[in-house]
Tab-separated table of C-alpha atoms (C1' of nucleotides) in Angstrom:
chain	number	residue	atom	x	y	z
A	158	MET	CA	-0.011	-0.031	0.006
A	159	LEU	CA	1.196	3.491	-0.830
A	160	SER	CA	0.742	6.470	1.417
A	161	PRO	CA	-1.171	9.590	0.256
A	162	THR	CA	2.223	11.317	0.002
A	163	GLU	CA	3.687	8.687	-2.270
A	164	GLU	CA	0.583	8.698	-4.432
A	165	ASN	CA	0.802	12.494	-4.743
A	166	TYR	CA	4.452	12.196	-5.913
A	167	LEU	CA	3.498	9.722	-8.587
A	168	LYS	CA	0.618	11.804	-9.706
A	169	SER	CA	2.703	14.967	-9.953
A	170	ILE	CA	5.520	13.140	-11.824
A	171	PHE	CA	2.833	11.800	-14.283
A	172	LYS	CA	1.532	15.273	-14.878
A	173	ILE	CA	4.936	16.874	-15.519
A	174	ALA	CA	5.943	13.945	-17.837
A	175	GLU	CA	2.732	14.395	-19.714
A	176	LYS	CA	3.838	17.928	-20.854
A	177	GLU	CA	7.577	17.719	-21.136
A	178	ASN	CA	8.883	14.804	-23.070
A	179	LYS	CA	11.977	13.851	-21.053
A	180	ALA	CA	12.984	12.651	-17.615
A	181	VAL	CA	11.265	14.635	-14.842
A	182	SER	CA	13.682	16.862	-12.895
A	183	THR	CA	13.905	17.039	-9.064
A	184	ASN	CA	13.302	20.781	-9.158
A	185	SER	CA	10.182	20.582	-11.326
A	186	ILE	CA	8.592	18.159	-8.902
A	187	ALA	CA	9.595	20.344	-5.874
A	188	ASN	CA	8.017	23.407	-7.617
A	189	LEU	CA	4.814	21.700	-8.492
A	190	MET	CA	4.401	20.149	-5.074
A	191	SER	CA	5.667	23.209	-3.136
A	192	THR	CA	8.289	21.384	-1.280
A	193	THR	CA	12.078	21.373	-1.295
A	194	PRO	CA	14.361	19.588	-3.767
A	195	ALA	CA	15.898	17.771	-0.837
A	196	SER	CA	12.591	16.258	0.073
A	197	VAL	CA	12.021	15.249	-3.480
A	198	THR	CA	15.363	13.459	-3.680
A	199	ASP	CA	14.513	11.449	-0.599
A	200	MET	CA	11.156	10.463	-1.851
A	201	ILE	CA	12.204	9.490	-5.418
A	202	GLN	CA	14.947	7.330	-4.050
A	203	LYS	CA	12.324	5.580	-2.016
A	204	LEU	CA	9.927	5.234	-4.941
A	205	SER	CA	12.631	4.063	-7.124
A	206	GLN	CA	13.599	1.369	-4.651
A	207	LYS	CA	9.919	0.234	-4.769
A	208	LYS	CA	10.102	0.086	-8.583
A	209	TYR	CA	7.558	2.838	-9.227
A	210	LEU	CA	10.128	4.808	-11.133
A	211	GLN	CA	13.434	4.777	-12.890
A	212	TYR	CA	15.957	7.114	-11.339
A	213	THR	CA	19.444	8.118	-12.268
A	214	LYS	CA	21.217	10.449	-9.964
A	215	TYR	CA	21.278	14.017	-11.292
A	216	LYS	CA	19.257	12.891	-14.312
A	217	GLY	CA	15.694	12.917	-13.058
A	218	VAL	CA	13.007	10.203	-13.072
A	219	THR	CA	10.572	8.382	-15.405
A	220	LEU	CA	7.573	6.339	-14.204
A	221	THR	CA	7.734	2.632	-14.606
A	222	GLN	CA	4.664	0.759	-15.886
A	223	SER	CA	3.655	0.161	-12.289
A	224	GLY	CA	4.173	3.825	-11.298
A	225	ASN	CA	2.167	4.830	-14.288
A	226	LYS	CA	-0.654	2.635	-13.297
A	227	VAL	CA	-0.784	4.115	-9.799
A	228	ALA	CA	-0.704	7.687	-11.156
A	229	ILE	CA	-3.466	7.135	-13.665
A	230	LYS	CA	-5.646	5.506	-11.017
A	231	ILE	CA	-5.231	8.508	-8.745
A	232	ILE	CA	-6.146	10.835	-11.590
A	233	ARG	CA	-9.157	8.692	-12.393
A	234	LYS	CA	-10.300	8.908	-8.810
A	235	ALA	CA	-9.760	12.645	-8.496
A	236	ARG	CA	-11.701	13.346	-11.730
A	237	LEU	CA	-14.524	11.064	-10.787
A	238	TRP	CA	-14.905	12.810	-7.520
A	239	GLU	CA	-14.817	16.179	-9.262
A	240	VAL	CA	-17.728	15.093	-11.437
A	241	PHE	CA	-19.563	13.947	-8.364
A	242	LEU	CA	-18.960	17.275	-6.562
A	243	VAL	CA	-20.174	19.347	-9.563
A	244	ASN	CA	-22.905	17.218	-11.035
A	245	LYS	CA	-24.434	15.801	-7.852
A	246	LEU	CA	-23.505	18.237	-5.035
A	247	ARG	CA	-23.692	21.329	-7.295
A	248	PHE	CA	-20.313	22.805	-6.379
A	249	ALA	CA	-18.886	25.425	-8.689
A	250	TRP	CA	-15.806	24.343	-10.696
A	251	HIS	CA	-13.449	26.555	-8.730
A	252	GLN	CA	-14.463	25.048	-5.352
A	253	ILE	CA	-13.597	21.426	-6.010
A	254	HIS	CA	-9.808	21.120	-6.288
A	255	ASN	CA	-8.840	20.781	-2.652
A	256	ILE	CA	-11.697	18.452	-1.831
A	257	ALA	CA	-10.943	16.173	-4.726
A	258	ASP	CA	-7.276	16.160	-3.574
A	259	GLU	CA	-8.346	14.510	-0.398
A	260	LEU	CA	-10.990	12.196	-1.850
A	261	GLU	CA	-8.626	10.734	-4.393
A	262	HIS	CA	-6.694	9.000	-1.690
A	263	VAL	CA	-9.606	6.994	-0.406
A	264	SER	CA	-8.577	3.494	-1.253
A	265	SER	CA	-11.502	1.209	-2.139
A	266	ASP	CA	-11.538	-0.005	-5.784
A	267	GLU	CA	-15.124	-1.040	-5.326
A	268	LEU	CA	-16.005	2.508	-4.302
A	269	ILE	CA	-14.543	3.919	-7.484
A	270	SER	CA	-16.245	1.451	-9.810
A	271	ARG	CA	-19.609	2.102	-8.136
A	272	LEU	CA	-19.034	5.846	-8.195
A	273	ASP	CA	-18.221	5.606	-11.936
A	274	ALA	CA	-21.553	3.825	-12.551
A	275	PHE	CA	-23.474	6.195	-10.385
A	276	LEU	CA	-22.142	9.110	-12.480
A	277	ASP	CA	-22.932	7.311	-15.699
A	278	TYR	CA	-19.303	6.635	-16.744
A	279	PRO	CA	-18.329	10.227	-17.465
A	280	LYS	CA	-15.659	10.755	-20.108
A	281	PHE	CA	-14.538	14.227	-18.934
A	282	ASP	CA	-14.347	16.053	-15.616
A	283	PRO	CA	-15.778	19.545	-14.919
A	284	HIS	CA	-12.607	21.221	-16.258
A	285	GLY	CA	-12.755	19.302	-19.518
A	286	ASN	CA	-9.990	16.865	-18.676
A	287	PRO	CA	-10.514	13.228	-19.631
A	288	VAL	CA	-11.372	10.643	-16.946
A	289	PRO	CA	-9.315	7.559	-17.512
A	290	ASN	CA	-11.459	4.444	-17.661
A	291	ALA	CA	-11.045	1.385	-15.452
A	292	ASP	CA	-8.276	0.161	-17.846
A	293	GLY	CA	-6.360	3.448	-17.645
A	294	LYS	CA	-7.312	4.614	-21.126
A	295	PHE	CA	-7.923	8.374	-21.708
A	296	THR	CA	-10.537	9.583	-24.254
A	297	ILE	CA	-8.662	11.572	-26.898
A	298	ARG	CA	-10.410	14.332	-28.840
A	299	ASN	CA	-9.415	17.077	-31.149
A	300	GLN	CA	-8.924	20.343	-29.394
A	301	MET	CA	-6.958	23.498	-29.921
A	302	ALA	CA	-6.077	26.449	-27.702
A	303	LEU	CA	-8.297	29.442	-28.321
A	304	ALA	CA	-4.978	31.381	-28.875
A	305	ASP	CA	-4.571	29.568	-32.214
A	306	ILE	CA	-8.070	30.116	-33.596
A	307	PRO	CA	-8.342	32.490	-36.587
A	308	LEU	CA	-10.704	35.544	-36.698
A	309	ASN	CA	-14.390	34.955	-37.209
A	310	GLN	CA	-14.168	31.197	-36.604
A	311	LYS	CA	-16.897	29.962	-34.202
A	312	VAL	CA	-15.633	27.557	-31.638
A	313	THR	CA	-16.995	25.781	-28.554
A	314	VAL	CA	-15.258	25.650	-25.233
A	315	LEU	CA	-14.182	22.185	-24.251
A	316	GLY	CA	-12.256	22.947	-21.078
A	317	VAL	CA	-9.390	24.680	-19.333
A	318	LYS	CA	-5.751	23.697	-19.114
A	319	GLU	CA	-5.314	25.013	-15.594
A	320	ASN	CA	-7.703	24.891	-12.668
A	321	LEU	CA	-6.639	27.548	-10.281
A	322	PRO	CA	-9.619	28.857	-8.420
A	323	ASP	CA	-8.962	32.544	-9.350
A	324	PHE	CA	-8.667	31.757	-13.003
A	325	LEU	CA	-11.849	29.669	-12.945
A	326	ARG	CA	-13.690	32.355	-11.028
A	327	TYR	CA	-12.558	34.952	-13.578
A	328	LEU	CA	-13.921	32.812	-16.402
A	329	THR	CA	-17.258	32.369	-14.705
A	330	ASP	CA	-17.427	36.228	-14.159
A	331	ILE	CA	-17.087	36.764	-17.875
A	332	ASN	CA	-19.507	34.005	-18.684
A	333	ILE	CA	-17.128	31.487	-20.037
A	334	ARG	CA	-17.880	27.920	-19.107
A	335	ILE	CA	-17.758	24.530	-20.872
A	336	GLY	CA	-20.073	24.447	-23.871
A	337	VAL	CA	-20.185	28.170	-24.510
A	338	GLU	CA	-19.673	29.455	-28.114
A	339	ILE	CA	-16.874	31.874	-28.751
A	340	MET	CA	-15.827	33.841	-31.856
A	341	VAL	CA	-12.610	35.783	-32.163
A	342	LEU	CA	-13.318	39.310	-33.286
A	343	GLN	CA	-9.931	40.869	-33.165
A	344	GLN	CA	-6.248	40.026	-32.400
A	345	VAL	CA	-4.060	42.764	-30.981
A	346	PRO	CA	-0.587	42.163	-32.463
A	347	TYR	CA	1.199	44.072	-29.703
A	348	ASP	CA	0.442	41.750	-26.796
A	349	LYS	CA	-1.646	39.074	-28.570
A	350	SER	CA	-4.668	39.769	-26.449
A	351	MET	CA	-8.012	39.158	-28.199
A	352	ARG	CA	-11.381	40.687	-28.360
A	353	ILE	CA	-13.944	37.821	-28.461
A	354	LEU	CA	-17.674	37.361	-28.708
A	355	ILE	CA	-19.140	35.069	-26.020
A	356	ASP	CA	-22.375	33.209	-26.657
A	357	ASN	CA	-23.248	35.631	-29.421
A	358	LYS	CA	-23.931	38.156	-26.767
A	359	THR	CA	-21.046	39.750	-24.904
A	360	GLU	CA	-17.821	41.211	-26.138
A	361	GLN	CA	-14.808	40.727	-24.001
A	362	VAL	CA	-11.096	41.345	-24.206
A	363	ILE	CA	-8.939	38.483	-22.817
A	364	SER	CA	-5.165	38.243	-22.407
A	365	ARG	CA	-2.782	35.935	-24.324
A	366	SER	CA	-2.363	33.715	-21.225
A	367	THR	CA	-6.081	33.271	-20.922
A	368	SER	CA	-6.572	32.347	-24.590
A	369	GLN	CA	-3.765	29.798	-24.307
A	370	LEU	CA	-5.410	28.098	-21.356
A	371	LEU	CA	-8.802	27.657	-23.056
A	372	SER	CA	-9.348	24.429	-25.054
A	373	VAL	CA	-11.924	24.666	-27.860
A	374	LYS	CA	-13.141	22.808	-30.847
A	375	LEU	CA	-14.467	24.141	-34.133
A	376	THR	CA	-18.259	24.506	-34.054
B	198	MET	CA	-6.076	21.323	12.166
B	199	LEU	CA	-6.213	17.812	13.615
B	200	SER	CA	-4.658	14.764	11.963
B	201	PRO	CA	-6.763	11.748	11.063
B	202	THR	CA	-5.138	9.878	13.936
B	203	GLU	CA	-6.096	12.582	16.491
B	204	GLU	CA	-9.661	12.603	15.148
B	205	ASN	CA	-9.799	8.850	15.561
B	206	TYR	CA	-8.747	9.058	19.117
B	207	LEU	CA	-11.439	11.651	19.920
B	208	LYS	CA	-14.104	9.647	18.113
B	209	SER	CA	-13.097	6.458	20.004
B	210	ILE	CA	-13.094	8.175	23.334
B	211	PHE	CA	-16.529	9.601	22.620
B	212	LYS	CA	-17.921	6.198	21.763
B	213	ILE	CA	-16.560	4.581	24.911
B	214	ALA	CA	-17.762	7.592	27.081
B	215	GLU	CA	-21.191	7.097	25.551
B	216	LYS	CA	-21.627	3.653	27.037
B	217	GLU	CA	-19.733	3.801	30.361
B	218	ASN	CA	-20.452	6.795	32.576
B	219	LYS	CA	-17.001	7.631	33.906
B	220	ALA	CA	-13.637	8.774	32.832
B	221	VAL	CA	-12.335	6.762	29.832
B	222	SER	CA	-9.357	4.497	30.640
B	223	THR	CA	-6.151	4.131	28.668
B	224	ASN	CA	-6.679	0.454	28.261
B	225	SER	CA	-10.249	0.709	26.871
B	226	ILE	CA	-9.020	3.134	24.241
B	227	ALA	CA	-6.058	0.846	23.338
B	228	ASN	CA	-8.438	-2.077	23.041
B	229	LEU	CA	-10.955	-0.327	20.874
B	230	MET	CA	-8.263	1.117	18.614
B	231	SER	CA	-6.155	-2.016	18.446
B	232	THR	CA	-3.024	-0.205	19.627
B	233	THR	CA	-0.829	-0.255	22.794
B	234	PRO	CA	-1.554	1.524	26.061
B	235	ALA	CA	1.800	3.306	25.694
B	236	SER	CA	0.729	4.827	22.477
B	237	VAL	CA	-2.559	5.894	23.957
B	238	THR	CA	-0.804	7.593	26.829
B	239	ASP	CA	1.354	9.557	24.375
B	240	MET	CA	-1.585	10.727	22.374
B	241	ILE	CA	-3.891	11.599	25.288
B	242	GLN	CA	-1.131	13.759	26.692
B	243	LYS	CA	-0.922	15.554	23.434
B	244	LEU	CA	-4.718	15.957	23.148
B	245	SER	CA	-4.880	17.136	26.665
B	246	GLN	CA	-2.308	19.817	25.959
B	247	LYS	CA	-4.387	20.954	23.076
B	248	LYS	CA	-7.509	21.082	25.369
B	249	TYR	CA	-9.520	18.445	23.623
B	250	LEU	CA	-9.729	16.439	26.769
B	251	GLN	CA	-9.179	16.533	30.523
B	252	TYR	CA	-6.577	14.148	31.617
B	253	THR	CA	-5.356	13.115	35.042
B	254	LYS	CA	-2.533	10.638	35.275
B	255	TYR	CA	-3.648	7.128	35.977
B	256	LYS	CA	-7.333	8.336	36.092
B	257	GLY	CA	-8.298	8.323	32.457
B	258	VAL	CA	-9.756	11.168	30.317
B	259	THR	CA	-12.985	12.918	29.571
B	260	LEU	CA	-13.644	15.043	26.509
B	261	THR	CA	-13.846	18.813	26.873
B	262	GLN	CA	-16.558	20.710	24.978
B	263	SER	CA	-14.160	21.224	22.156
B	264	GLY	CA	-13.162	17.588	22.007
B	265	ASN	CA	-16.824	16.579	22.043
B	266	LYS	CA	-17.589	18.828	19.167
B	267	VAL	CA	-14.823	17.348	17.079
B	268	ALA	CA	-15.914	13.736	17.922
B	269	ILE	CA	-19.563	14.388	17.009
B	270	LYS	CA	-18.555	16.022	13.743
B	271	ILE	CA	-16.435	12.993	12.826
B	272	ILE	CA	-19.399	10.704	13.660
B	273	ARG	CA	-21.771	12.997	11.648
B	274	LYS	CA	-19.406	12.669	8.647
B	275	ALA	CA	-19.010	8.948	8.857
B	276	ARG	CA	-22.651	8.259	9.145
B	277	LEU	CA	-23.566	10.610	6.227
B	278	TRP	CA	-21.073	8.928	4.043
B	279	GLU	CA	-22.490	5.519	5.090
B	280	VAL	CA	-25.962	6.755	4.046
B	281	PHE	CA	-24.422	7.768	0.733
B	282	LEU	CA	-22.691	4.499	0.201
B	283	VAL	CA	-25.806	2.487	0.782
B	284	ASN	CA	-28.609	4.690	-0.616
B	285	LYS	CA	-26.767	6.062	-3.572
B	286	LEU	CA	-23.987	3.626	-4.417
B	287	ARG	CA	-26.023	0.523	-3.428
B	288	PHE	CA	-23.411	-1.012	-1.157
B	289	ALA	CA	-24.558	-3.609	1.328
B	290	TRP	CA	-24.441	-2.562	4.948
B	291	HIS	CA	-21.596	-4.936	5.766
B	292	GLN	CA	-19.285	-3.348	3.110
B	293	ILE	CA	-19.190	0.269	4.250
B	294	HIS	CA	-17.430	0.481	7.484
B	295	ASN	CA	-13.831	0.699	6.225
B	296	ILE	CA	-14.675	3.080	3.418
B	297	ALA	CA	-16.586	5.423	5.777
B	298	ASP	CA	-13.604	5.313	8.131
B	299	GLU	CA	-11.501	6.969	5.395
B	300	LEU	CA	-14.150	9.342	4.139
B	301	GLU	CA	-14.865	10.678	7.543
B	302	HIS	CA	-11.516	12.540	7.600
B	303	VAL	CA	-12.105	14.552	4.452
B	304	SER	CA	-12.065	17.973	5.836
B	305	SER	CA	-14.489	20.298	3.933
B	306	ASP	CA	-17.446	21.559	5.987
B	307	GLU	CA	-19.157	22.692	2.788
B	308	LEU	CA	-18.825	19.145	1.455
B	309	ILE	CA	-20.665	17.792	4.510
B	310	SER	CA	-23.475	20.313	4.335
B	311	ARG	CA	-24.047	19.627	0.722
B	312	LEU	CA	-23.839	15.897	1.079
B	313	ASP	CA	-26.444	16.192	3.936
B	314	ALA	CA	-28.794	18.065	1.627
B	315	PHE	CA	-28.113	15.673	-1.317
B	316	LEU	CA	-29.102	12.786	0.969
B	317	ASP	CA	-32.262	14.631	2.159
B	318	TYR	CA	-31.049	15.246	5.750
B	319	PRO	CA	-31.121	11.583	6.990
B	320	LYS	CA	-31.765	11.069	10.658
B	321	PHE	CA	-30.315	7.615	10.810
B	322	ASP	CA	-27.495	5.644	9.080
B	323	PRO	CA	-27.809	2.228	7.492
B	324	HIS	CA	-27.197	0.521	10.813
B	325	GLY	CA	-29.923	2.448	12.620
B	326	ASN	CA	-27.594	4.858	14.388
B	327	PRO	CA	-28.540	8.506	14.555
B	328	VAL	CA	-26.782	11.012	12.284
B	329	PRO	CA	-26.072	14.141	14.414
B	330	ASN	CA	-27.322	17.249	12.718
B	331	ALA	CA	-25.176	20.291	11.849
B	332	ASP	CA	-25.577	21.501	15.513
B	333	GLY	CA	-24.332	18.185	16.884
B	334	LYS	CA	-27.893	17.048	18.021
B	335	PHE	CA	-28.781	13.356	17.830
B	336	THR	CA	-32.263	12.233	17.163
B	337	ILE	CA	-33.446	10.194	20.175
B	338	ARG	CA	-36.103	7.547	19.838
B	339	ASN	CA	-37.505	4.708	21.987
B	340	GLN	CA	-35.777	1.506	21.316
B	341	MET	CA	-35.245	-1.760	23.153
B	342	ALA	CA	-32.925	-4.752	22.652
B	343	LEU	CA	-34.864	-7.721	21.137
B	344	ALA	CA	-33.519	-9.669	24.086
B	345	ASP	CA	-35.848	-7.777	26.391
B	346	ILE	CA	-39.067	-8.267	24.298
B	347	PRO	CA	-41.745	-10.689	25.774
B	348	LEU	CA	-43.212	-13.591	23.920
B	349	ASN	CA	-45.759	-12.957	21.150
B	350	GLN	CA	-45.071	-9.220	20.967
B	351	LYS	CA	-44.528	-7.974	17.439
B	352	VAL	CA	-41.607	-5.565	16.941
B	353	THR	CA	-39.853	-3.839	14.048
B	354	VAL	CA	-36.145	-3.853	13.646
B	355	LEU	CA	-34.613	-0.389	14.062
B	356	GLY	CA	-30.905	-1.106	13.782
B	357	VAL	CA	-27.955	-2.968	15.178
B	358	LYS	CA	-25.645	-2.067	18.036
B	359	GLU	CA	-22.552	-3.509	16.446
B	360	ASN	CA	-21.477	-3.261	12.754
B	361	LEU	CA	-18.912	-5.963	12.335
B	362	PRO	CA	-19.104	-7.231	8.760
B	363	ASP	CA	-19.564	-10.927	9.801
B	364	PHE	CA	-22.436	-10.123	12.124
B	365	LEU	CA	-24.165	-8.031	9.487
B	366	ARG	CA	-23.722	-10.695	6.823
B	367	TYR	CA	-25.152	-13.242	9.167
B	368	LEU	CA	-28.221	-11.022	9.734
B	369	THR	CA	-28.651	-10.570	5.994
B	370	ASP	CA	-28.455	-14.353	5.563
B	371	ILE	CA	-31.333	-14.932	7.922
B	372	ASN	CA	-33.348	-12.127	6.389
B	373	ILE	CA	-33.040	-9.620	9.167
B	374	ARG	CA	-32.638	-6.035	8.036
B	375	ILE	CA	-33.931	-2.640	9.157
B	376	GLY	CA	-37.700	-2.566	8.957
B	377	VAL	CA	-38.529	-6.228	9.144
B	378	GLU	CA	-41.060	-7.466	11.697
B	379	ILE	CA	-40.098	-9.923	14.339
B	380	MET	CA	-42.082	-11.914	16.884
B	381	VAL	CA	-40.502	-13.865	19.717
B	382	LEU	CA	-41.930	-17.437	19.751
B	383	GLN	CA	-39.902	-19.070	22.483
B	384	GLN	CA	-37.264	-18.222	25.022
B	385	VAL	CA	-34.863	-20.998	26.014
B	386	PRO	CA	-34.178	-20.513	29.758
B	387	TYR	CA	-30.927	-22.439	29.651
B	388	ASP	CA	-28.806	-20.096	27.365
B	389	LYS	CA	-31.395	-17.446	26.697
B	390	SER	CA	-31.439	-18.132	22.968
B	391	MET	CA	-34.759	-17.441	21.220
B	392	ARG	CA	-36.812	-18.835	18.471
B	393	ILE	CA	-38.261	-15.969	16.441
B	394	LEU	CA	-40.597	-15.445	13.528
B	395	ILE	CA	-39.181	-13.120	10.826
B	396	ASP	CA	-41.449	-11.150	8.611
B	397	ASN	CA	-44.281	-13.553	9.344
B	398	LYS	CA	-42.540	-16.121	7.267
B	399	THR	CA	-39.416	-17.720	8.503
B	400	GLU	CA	-38.688	-19.251	11.952
B	401	GLN	CA	-35.088	-18.894	13.238
B	402	VAL	CA	-33.175	-19.586	16.417
B	403	ILE	CA	-30.823	-16.789	17.467
B	404	SER	CA	-28.337	-16.561	20.326
B	405	ARG	CA	-28.563	-14.293	23.295
B	406	SER	CA	-25.753	-12.130	22.007
B	407	THR	CA	-27.523	-11.603	18.746
B	408	SER	CA	-30.797	-10.624	20.413
B	409	GLN	CA	-28.927	-8.190	22.578
B	410	LEU	CA	-27.419	-6.444	19.596
B	411	LEU	CA	-30.699	-5.944	17.776
B	412	SER	CA	-32.633	-2.658	18.429
B	413	VAL	CA	-36.357	-2.862	17.897
B	414	LYS	CA	-39.598	-0.886	18.640
B	415	LEU	CA	-43.033	-2.241	19.352
B	416	THR	CA	-45.077	-2.512	16.265
C	27	DA	C1'	-2.469	-3.616	55.729
C	28	DA	C1'	0.573	-6.229	52.950
C	29	DT	C1'	1.046	-8.287	48.722
C	30	DA	C1'	-0.096	-9.721	44.106
C	31	DA	C1'	-2.170	-8.511	39.956
C	32	DA	C1'	-3.535	-5.203	36.643
C	33	DA	C1'	-3.192	-0.846	34.662
C	34	DT	C1'	-0.635	3.009	33.296
C	35	DT	C1'	3.360	5.752	32.362
C	36	DT	C1'	8.108	6.537	31.032
C	37	DA	C1'	12.258	5.502	28.495
C	38	DG	C1'	14.466	4.345	24.537
C	39	DA	C1'	13.880	3.086	19.627
C	40	DT	C1'	11.971	3.153	14.898
C	41	DT	C1'	9.645	4.710	10.591
C	42	DA	C1'	7.864	8.272	7.543
C	43	DT	C1'	8.149	12.785	5.990
C	44	DA	C1'	10.145	17.190	5.830
C	45	DT	C1'	13.410	20.841	6.693
C	46	DT	C1'	17.970	23.761	6.236
C	47	DA	C1'	22.697	24.047	5.156
C	48	DA	C1'	26.672	22.184	3.093
C	49	DA	C1'	28.778	19.510	-0.489
C	50	DT	C1'	28.854	18.109	-5.108
C	51	DA	C1'	27.651	17.593	-9.913
C	52	DT	C1'	25.934	19.486	-14.275
C	53	DA	C1'	24.970	23.220	-17.497
C	54	DT	C1'	26.058	27.745	-19.434
C	55	DA	C1'	28.523	31.620	-20.929
C	56	DT	C1'	32.417	33.828	-22.050
D	21	DA	C1'	38.161	25.203	-21.543
D	22	DT	C1'	37.288	27.444	-17.510
D	23	DA	C1'	34.606	30.019	-14.403
D	24	DT	C1'	30.163	30.716	-12.768
D	25	DA	C1'	25.542	29.738	-12.063
D	26	DT	C1'	22.132	26.249	-11.411
D	27	DA	C1'	20.559	21.888	-10.075
D	28	DT	C1'	20.847	18.056	-7.168
D	29	DT	C1'	22.288	15.333	-3.441
D	30	DT	C1'	23.894	14.448	1.275
D	31	DA	C1'	24.127	15.345	6.118
D	32	DA	C1'	22.265	16.608	10.160
D	33	DT	C1'	17.811	17.681	12.467
D	34	DA	C1'	12.833	17.813	13.553
D	35	DT	C1'	7.999	16.188	14.283
D	36	DA	C1'	4.327	12.740	14.385
D	37	DA	C1'	2.943	8.360	15.400
D	38	DT	C1'	4.111	4.138	16.764
D	39	DC	C1'	6.342	0.101	19.332
D	40	DT	C1'	8.678	-2.876	23.248
D	41	DA	C1'	10.414	-3.196	27.776
D	42	DA	C1'	11.047	-1.360	32.171
D	43	DA	C1'	9.297	1.263	35.951
D	44	DT	C1'	5.591	3.031	38.639
D	45	DT	C1'	0.932	3.528	40.374
D	46	DT	C1'	-3.514	1.763	41.366
D	47	DT	C1'	-6.751	-1.843	42.479
D	48	DA	C1'	-7.936	-6.164	44.228
D	49	DT	C1'	-7.179	-10.114	47.294
D	50	DT	C1'	-6.217	-12.252	51.322
DNA sequence: AATAAAATTTAGATTATATTAAATATATAT
DNA sequence: ATATATATTTAATATAATCTAAATTTTATT
């Protein structure tokens, strides 16, 4: 059995490895987890010993198959709980992160498979991220960043690439949520901010960083 | 913030204090929690320092108001989650104990109040134990042990006083669950076992210890 | 009331996680 | 290629929770 701490390390390493395509560095883990590099070194040595990851001193780590499996299961649990919190308990999407971070470590497999059924086998969580199925497979779909969409193209919001509460609250404030239709009206070359039309109703200027964090599909 | 371990100590002390009417001894805590008296001493000294309980060396502990509040909140959380597991996820009553023991330590107050509403403010858990409300009040009702019911009196099962999986599975096997009607047909003076009629259908002999653990009300 | 038995506490270790500071290895820039 | 900056590891500590064994206190028994 793994401790919640060990599970969190594996989850974080998985998430970093997802983006970068190389061994995961001690520092990147320490940054993501808000801890010190020394603590990370201790823990990755332990997890390496237990065969959850492949570690070469000074060269970072990669997950083994067994480490990958654990990480994906934690992500599955977290995302299913997020669906529960939003769809059943009516939480807003910016309220659920910390709660799901605790719930994801509850250990019963039976619980997760029943929860999955209760929620009707959701394919995506409330932020638009895929829920891995019981075999660890993620649903893939075509999606682009709003930042890369040309003028006058209508798109539908699929999700967000970051789930910090402040960011999510901001999106809610300007009426952006999953499923909303957006059209890019103007691109400002200077800072790459955009003026967009939301739901055929409201015009809004959003920053480059916001448009990069919004996943959309062509309508 | 209290650790899950500290919360478990307070919960266990509360449960012992509920039955006995005196200071709770080190040994009784160690027994209930399957740990050593030495560990208990360490922990109660710590919890006493933090003012969750009143401790006199060699004389046992009693919960302070603040300790009581924590304990009741944990019990509230555990029992609400048990209702969720049975009513929503369709677990059997013997499967839920360990899962609820983990879920009860998830810390969000908002989560509990929303879960309570989602479940329609249940007054009792799947074992017939009262769910304390948000103010910490338990619903009281008249109930007796089946052991004390006279011959030929019809009663309805309200709950069980112990929730060990084997006991609960046994009850399920002989068709005893909350709400069923029971009538005592015979009392065996020798060992105080009883022959009972379950649901006007099945006759069954049950031991003294079983009849003492079944809570019923007159029909 | 003295003694034996039982309960409780203390002392000394252990394991898990984390920290800071120092030492060492790697990467970068001239 | 060397110096400097950055990243990483190691060493030395700290805290939380636990344990066993020894010491002490309380309770029960005669």
